[in-house]
Amino acid sequence: MTQPSQRLSEAGSRYAAARESLRERARPHLGIDPRALGAFRIAVALVLLSDLLIYRLPAVRTFYTDDGVLPRATLAEVYPLLERASLYAMSGSARVQTGLLAVAAVAAVCLLVGYRTRAATCLSVLLFASLYARNPYVLNGGNTVLVAFLFLSLFLPLDARWSLGAGRRSVRGEPNDADGGASAEGGDAGDPRICSLGTAVTLLTLVSIYAANAVSKYRSDSWMSGTAVPRIFQLSEFTVGLGPLVSEYTAALTATNWLWIALLSVSPLLVVATERARTGLALAFVSAHLGMAATMRLAVFPFVMSSVLLLFLPPGAWDRVEAVASRLSEATGLAETDRPHRSDGGTDAQTPSPTPSRTRRGIRAGAAALLVGFFLALVWWQAAGVGLVDLPAQESTGQLSEVSWSFFAPNPPDASGWYVVAGTLESGDTIDLRDGGAVSYDRPPDAAETYPSTLWHQFGFRMKTAGESQYRPVASYACERSDRDVASVTVFHVEQPVDADGPVGEPDPEERVSVAC
């Protein structure tokens, strides 16, 4: 007669065998090469540092203090939940904000080199989510995508390769509880990919973003008529770099419109396809995003998406990368200084205990539930963004387009916009405070130049539908920063309709606020 303990053991063995069989089937589609994890970690850390040092730090006083354009009182009035949740809202001084940015930079450097990777990732999630919550007007979809994938990175062994912590956990024989034991789930020498719930959710999240974007474009008259991209390139406040030159080629932009829709439509192949087909598709998306970076003012968005796409490159692609790197090292006489490693991402790995403790099982179950819940929430939110499901009335009033990552969909703006800040001097004369000249509402030769920086452009674009109370700190800021004897400041938002061939009609100025200095 079979003892109960023996039956439980046999059942457990059958479950483990079935789970391993499922993992082997899923590995080519939902697994991630350890080298891809290392490259992703490095790329994301560089994006974080760029966002801090290029965009945020130079403008800390303007956008993150009480002396700037969005003091905490205004944030609390418009977004009370964000004001309570953000660490940066604890103080309105530039010194505190700069200190928090410095801590975020240190965490990003630790992530870059792979030192205490999980702690650095956790701190980065907290600080960057708080930073973005402090001023939601200086964001685009790339910033929210970045925070989402930083969170998902907590469930990935990012230090599997090219890091100071490579193999540290496996050397001690510890399984990775947070990602469901991903560090122990690498393949054999033939397929080194790590496959876990964390890798699956991470890859599927990006595919869901692209798929939702495709659906939103299918529901758009402008995208399905081929006029969306040509119209976007007539929004001169967005076009920079090669953008103004490209905007003159309407036929090429129309072709780009259809190519982008086609690429989004086949985005599920990122997890369905394997090897060369998958590599080609991932590189096609990367090329598209880098093309956006070369022509449009989109801040970190193209680089965030390109960083995530590195996770889709299969082992064959990384083998070729390492072969090229090896040849370059030999040609330049550089010796490899990285510590010895195995193809599965481990370093002198020891096999963890096959029987995890009850506490460890509980942690894994909790992590799995959190991952699945996060993914389902994102899918639901994106479905609401494209109109497939309804949001509760109190949530539908939010800026859903920023959360659903629809990116100029379902319909891109149909008007180009810029600001005119008019100052009335003590003498009674009125001047444009931007250049000191006469006030004019005519379309500027380059609307992008009317915004001093990318963050100013994001701020102006988000603020165009804001109320007078939100514009009042902006006018006060203009008063304080002017080097003229200004008696009052009036802020105008000017719009001019555009179509695929350029501007139509006349500019229409609308006064937003007038403040005595």
mmCIF file with all atom_site columns, N, CA and C in Angstrom, residues 422-433 436 482-489:
data_model
loop_
_atom_site.group_PDB
_atom_site.id
_atom_site.type_symbol
_atom_site.label_atom_id
_atom_site.label_alt_id
_atom_site.label_comp_id
_atom_site.label_asym_id
_atom_site.label_entity_id
_atom_site.label_seq_id
_atom_site.pdbx_PDB_ins_code
_atom_site.Cartn_x
_atom_site.Cartn_y
_atom_site.Cartn_z
_atom_site.occupancy
_atom_site.B_iso_or_equiv
_atom_site.pdbx_formal_charge
_atom_site.auth_seq_id
_atom_site.auth_comp_id
_atom_site.auth_asym_id
_atom_site.auth_atom_id
_atom_site.pdbx_PDB_model_num
ATOM 1  N N  . ALA A 1 422 ? 3.465  88.234  -22.945 1.00 0.00 ? 422 ALA A N  1
ATOM 2  C CA . ALA A 1 422 ? 3.530  89.683  -23.157 1.00 0.00 ? 422 ALA A CA 1
ATOM 3  C C  . ALA A 1 422 ? 3.742  90.384  -21.824 1.00 0.00 ? 422 ALA A C  1
ATOM 4  N N  . GLY A 1 423 ? 4.714  91.275  -21.777 1.00 0.00 ? 423 GLY A N  1
ATOM 5  C CA . GLY A 1 423 ? 4.976  92.059  -20.576 1.00 0.00 ? 423 GLY A CA 1
ATOM 6  C C  . GLY A 1 423 ? 4.669  93.520  -20.799 1.00 0.00 ? 423 GLY A C  1
ATOM 7  N N  . THR A 1 424 ? 3.872  94.066  -19.910 1.00 0.00 ? 424 THR A N  1
ATOM 8  C CA . THR A 1 424 ? 3.593  95.503  -19.954 1.00 0.00 ? 424 THR A CA 1
ATOM 9  C C  . THR A 1 424 ? 4.576  96.208  -19.035 1.00 0.00 ? 424 THR A C  1
ATOM 10 N N  . LEU A 1 425 ? 5.375  97.097  -19.601 1.00 0.00 ? 425 LEU A N  1
ATOM 11 C CA . LEU A 1 425 ? 6.403  97.796  -18.843 1.00 0.00 ? 425 LEU A CA 1
ATOM 12 C C  . LEU A 1 425 ? 5.812  98.943  -18.032 1.00 0.00 ? 425 LEU A C  1
ATOM 13 N N  . GLU A 1 426 ? 6.593  99.441  -17.075 1.00 0.00 ? 426 GLU A N  1
ATOM 14 C CA . GLU A 1 426 ? 6.155  100.577 -16.277 1.00 0.00 ? 426 GLU A CA 1
ATOM 15 C C  . GLU A 1 426 ? 5.862  101.785 -17.162 1.00 0.00 ? 426 GLU A C  1
ATOM 16 N N  . SER A 1 427 ? 6.531  101.847 -18.301 1.00 0.00 ? 427 SER A N  1
ATOM 17 C CA . SER A 1 427 ? 6.307  102.963 -19.232 1.00 0.00 ? 427 SER A CA 1
ATOM 18 C C  . SER A 1 427 ? 5.005  102.832 -20.001 1.00 0.00 ? 427 SER A C  1
ATOM 19 N N  . GLY A 1 428 ? 4.371  101.665 -19.931 1.00 0.00 ? 428 GLY A N  1
ATOM 20 C CA . GLY A 1 428 ? 3.134  101.437 -20.667 1.00 0.00 ? 428 GLY A CA 1
ATOM 21 C C  . GLY A 1 428 ? 3.331  100.674 -21.956 1.00 0.00 ? 428 GLY A C  1
ATOM 22 N N  . ASP A 1 429 ? 4.573  100.501 -22.402 1.00 0.00 ? 429 ASP A N  1
ATOM 23 C CA . ASP A 1 429 ? 4.837  99.728  -23.612 1.00 0.00 ? 429 ASP A CA 1
ATOM 24 C C  . ASP A 1 429 ? 4.667  98.237  -23.328 1.00 0.00 ? 429 ASP A C  1
ATOM 25 N N  . THR A 1 430 ? 4.305  97.493  -24.382 1.00 0.00 ? 430 THR A N  1
ATOM 26 C CA . THR A 1 430 ? 4.143  96.041  -24.267 1.00 0.00 ? 430 THR A CA 1
ATOM 27 C C  . THR A 1 430 ? 5.160  95.355  -25.150 1.00 0.00 ? 430 THR A C  1
ATOM 28 N N  . ILE A 1 431 ? 5.874  94.389  -24.581 1.00 0.00 ? 431 ILE A N  1
ATOM 29 C CA . ILE A 1 431 ? 6.905  93.661  -25.326 1.00 0.00 ? 431 ILE A CA 1
ATOM 30 C C  . ILE A 1 431 ? 6.707  92.166  -25.160 1.00 0.00 ? 431 ILE A C  1
ATOM 31 N N  . ASP A 1 432 ? 7.308  91.416  -26.074 1.00 0.00 ? 432 ASP A N  1
ATOM 32 C CA . ASP A 1 432 ? 7.370  89.961  -25.943 1.00 0.00 ? 432 ASP A CA 1
ATOM 33 C C  . ASP A 1 432 ? 8.546  89.644  -25.019 1.00 0.00 ? 432 ASP A C  1
ATOM 34 N N  . LEU A 1 433 ? 8.275  89.049  -23.863 1.00 0.00 ? 433 LEU A N  1
ATOM 35 C CA . LEU A 1 433 ? 9.329  88.822  -22.886 1.00 0.00 ? 433 LEU A CA 1
ATOM 36 C C  . LEU A 1 433 ? 10.351 87.781  -23.352 1.00 0.00 ? 433 LEU A C  1
ATOM 37 N N  . GLY A 1 436 ? 12.174 90.354  -26.253 1.00 0.00 ? 436 GLY A N  1
ATOM 38 C CA . GLY A 1 436 ? 12.189 91.797  -26.062 1.00 0.00 ? 436 GLY A CA 1
ATOM 39 C C  . GLY A 1 436 ? 11.619 92.593  -27.220 1.00 0.00 ? 436 GLY A C  1
ATOM 40 N N  . SER A 1 482 ? 12.239 88.321  -15.335 1.00 0.00 ? 482 SER A N  1
ATOM 41 C CA . SER A 1 482 ? 12.459 89.365  -16.334 1.00 0.00 ? 482 SER A CA 1
ATOM 42 C C  . SER A 1 482 ? 13.484 90.378  -15.830 1.00 0.00 ? 482 SER A C  1
ATOM 43 N N  . ASP A 1 483 ? 14.344 90.858  -16.733 1.00 0.00 ? 483 ASP A N  1
ATOM 44 C CA . ASP A 1 483 ? 15.324 91.882  -16.377 1.00 0.00 ? 483 ASP A CA 1
ATOM 45 C C  . ASP A 1 483 ? 14.840 93.280  -16.759 1.00 0.00 ? 483 ASP A C  1
ATOM 46 N N  . ARG A 1 484 ? 13.563 93.382  -17.082 1.00 0.00 ? 484 ARG A N  1
ATOM 47 C CA . ARG A 1 484 ? 12.955 94.680  -17.419 1.00 0.00 ? 484 ARG A CA 1
ATOM 48 C C  . ARG A 1 484 ? 12.031 95.110  -16.293 1.00 0.00 ? 484 ARG A C  1
ATOM 49 N N  . ASP A 1 485 ? 11.662 96.373  -16.275 1.00 0.00 ? 485 ASP A N  1
ATOM 50 C CA . ASP A 1 485 ? 10.712 96.888  -15.280 1.00 0.00 ? 485 ASP A CA 1
ATOM 51 C C  . ASP A 1 485 ? 9.299  96.555  -15.748 1.00 0.00 ? 485 ASP A C  1
ATOM 52 N N  . VAL A 1 486 ? 8.857  95.346  -15.408 1.00 0.00 ? 486 VAL A N  1
ATOM 53 C CA . VAL A 1 486 ? 7.578  94.844  -15.894 1.00 0.00 ? 486 VAL A CA 1
ATOM 54 C C  . VAL A 1 486 ? 6.487  95.099  -14.862 1.00 0.00 ? 486 VAL A C  1
ATOM 55 N N  . ALA A 1 487 ? 5.400  95.732  -15.297 1.00 0.00 ? 487 ALA A N  1
ATOM 56 C CA . ALA A 1 487 ? 4.273  96.003  -14.402 1.00 0.00 ? 487 ALA A CA 1
ATOM 57 C C  . ALA A 1 487 ? 3.300  94.837  -14.364 1.00 0.00 ? 487 ALA A C  1
ATOM 58 N N  . SER A 1 488 ? 3.137  94.125  -15.494 1.00 0.00 ? 488 SER A N  1
ATOM 59 C CA . SER A 1 488 ? 2.216  92.985  -15.535 1.00 0.00 ? 488 SER A CA 1
ATOM 60 C C  . SER A 1 488 ? 2.634  92.045  -16.656 1.00 0.00 ? 488 SER A C  1
ATOM 61 N N  . VAL A 1 489 ? 2.190  90.806  -16.534 1.00 0.00 ? 489 VAL A N  1
ATOM 62 C CA . VAL A 1 489 ? 2.494  89.776  -17.527 1.00 0.00 ? 489 VAL A CA 1
ATOM 63 C C  . VAL A 1 489 ? 1.197  89.105  -17.945 1.00 0.00 ? 489 VAL A C  1
#
